[in-house]
Amino acid sequence: MRVGCTIKRALMRICKITILIVLLCSSAFGAPSQEISPITQEAKALFAIESIRLQNTQGRFYNIYIAIPKHKKDKTSVFYMLDGNAFFPLLLNEIAKKESTQPFQSLPIIVGIGHDSTLAFDRASRTYDYTPLLSKELRDSFSGGGGINIFLDFITQKVQPLIHKRFGIPHKELLFGHSFGGLFVLYTLLHKPRSFSHYVCASPSLWWGEGKFITLPLEITHYPDSIISTRGSLEANSQRQAKYKIEEIVQALQKSAPNPKSIVFVELMGQNHGSSIPYALNLGLDTLMQ
């Protein structure tokens, strides 16, 4: 009888510990919601908002969202973001909230690049578009990727020319990406650094493909005006095994940069993988408008 009670108590303790671990991991990772936030009336009062569908060379369609400031327009600055279905309304709403207490002197044109889906995040499409082609031995463990160069060409050969033709060639262009999108931003920086003047690499999924597409020391043919990498403090110990941490990559970039101060790592205190997104977006906006 005592043995049975002892086993029962032990099992209950194990269950409690398991639940606690799950809750802690969930808190640390904090996956973003699949619901698309509506754009507030306050944001609509600040921006004229348009959307078009563009097709890439493979016949895949994308939603391109464009927000043009109505009164404080700065045509010389463009803020491009991946996962546009989710982050385009999020940033506009963040700007509207900030405008009510700390009015902006000027605002950039904002461009959201989203997948042709009703979801905030089309997991299969973003995995393909945002990740590099892997060697055969890694494809079983990391399946569904490999379209990063096709998607990068789509942005630089179709999306950017569309914006340039419409508004003129800007002096400053920022690319923002989070998670797999952050990985894409880093890849763009390493392989086509002249594509943008500012980069925001938020919580990049460096574990993908065991980080084999990164080799230290880094060699970049051109250093842009600004490189910002961010991560929520609560996700620091929850990330999957990666070849390098984002801090190591930032340090490697700083060592070879003509202006090391233009490359920064920001740890967003008290934030997890999902909750860090608006803070990273605001950081990118503030940097672009300096």
Short mmCIF file of N, CA and C in Angstrom, two decimals, residues 155-156 171-175 185-199 220-226:
data_model
loop_
_atom_site.label_atom_id
_atom_site.label_comp_id
_atom_site.label_asym_id
_atom_site.label_seq_id
_atom_site.Cartn_x
_atom_site.Cartn_y
_atom_site.Cartn_z
N ILE A 155 12.36 40.08 -54.69
CA ILE A 155 12.35 41.36 -53.97
C ILE A 155 13.18 42.41 -54.70
N THR A 156 14.40 42.04 -55.10
CA THR A 156 15.30 43.02 -55.69
C THR A 156 14.99 43.33 -57.16
N HIS A 171 16.94 57.27 -50.68
CA HIS A 171 18.30 57.29 -50.14
C HIS A 171 18.51 56.15 -49.14
N LYS A 172 17.42 55.77 -48.47
CA LYS A 172 17.53 54.74 -47.42
C LYS A 172 16.45 53.68 -47.62
N GLU A 173 16.86 52.42 -47.60
CA GLU A 173 15.93 51.30 -47.69
C GLU A 173 16.28 50.27 -46.61
N LEU A 174 15.31 49.95 -45.79
CA LEU A 174 15.52 49.01 -44.68
C LEU A 174 14.79 47.71 -44.95
N LEU A 175 15.44 46.59 -44.65
CA LEU A 175 14.80 45.28 -44.74
C LEU A 175 14.68 44.69 -43.34
N VAL A 185 17.14 37.90 -43.77
CA VAL A 185 17.82 39.20 -43.72
C VAL A 185 19.33 39.01 -43.60
N LEU A 186 19.74 38.10 -42.73
CA LEU A 186 21.17 37.84 -42.55
C LEU A 186 21.78 37.28 -43.84
N TYR A 187 21.08 36.38 -44.49
CA TYR A 187 21.55 35.80 -45.75
C TYR A 187 21.71 36.90 -46.81
N THR A 188 20.74 37.79 -46.89
CA THR A 188 20.80 38.91 -47.85
C THR A 188 22.01 39.78 -47.56
N LEU A 189 22.22 40.08 -46.28
CA LEU A 189 23.37 40.89 -45.88
C LEU A 189 24.69 40.25 -46.30
N LEU A 190 24.78 38.94 -46.15
CA LEU A 190 26.03 38.24 -46.45
C LEU A 190 26.27 38.06 -47.95
N HIS A 191 25.18 37.96 -48.73
CA HIS A 191 25.33 37.63 -50.15
C HIS A 191 25.02 38.78 -51.11
N LYS A 192 24.10 39.67 -50.74
CA LYS A 192 23.79 40.83 -51.58
C LYS A 192 23.65 42.07 -50.71
N PRO A 193 24.72 42.46 -50.04
CA PRO A 193 24.63 43.54 -49.04
C PRO A 193 24.23 44.89 -49.59
N ARG A 194 24.45 45.13 -50.88
CA ARG A 194 24.10 46.42 -51.47
C ARG A 194 22.60 46.57 -51.74
N SER A 195 21.84 45.52 -51.51
CA SER A 195 20.40 45.56 -51.80
C SER A 195 19.67 46.56 -50.92
N PHE A 196 20.15 46.76 -49.69
CA PHE A 196 19.50 47.67 -48.74
C PHE A 196 20.57 48.45 -47.98
N SER A 197 20.18 49.61 -47.47
CA SER A 197 21.11 50.43 -46.68
C SER A 197 21.03 50.11 -45.20
N HIS A 198 19.88 49.55 -44.77
CA HIS A 198 19.66 49.23 -43.36
C HIS A 198 19.09 47.82 -43.25
N TYR A 199 19.56 47.09 -42.26
CA TYR A 199 19.09 45.71 -42.04
C TYR A 199 18.68 45.53 -40.58
N ILE A 220 32.38 40.33 -46.15
CA ILE A 220 31.30 41.04 -46.84
C ILE A 220 31.94 42.06 -47.79
N THR A 221 31.42 42.11 -49.00
CA THR A 221 31.99 43.01 -50.00
C THR A 221 31.59 44.47 -49.78
N HIS A 222 30.51 44.69 -49.03
CA HIS A 222 30.03 46.06 -48.79
C HIS A 222 29.32 46.11 -47.44
N TYR A 223 29.61 47.14 -46.68
CA TYR A 223 28.93 47.31 -45.39
C TYR A 223 27.86 48.39 -45.52
N PRO A 224 26.61 48.06 -45.20
CA PRO A 224 25.53 49.05 -45.28
C PRO A 224 25.63 50.07 -44.15
N ASP A 225 24.70 51.02 -44.14
CA ASP A 225 24.74 52.09 -43.13
C ASP A 225 24.45 51.58 -41.72
N SER A 226 23.58 50.56 -41.63
CA SER A 226 23.17 50.09 -40.30
C SER A 226 22.80 48.61 -40.34
#
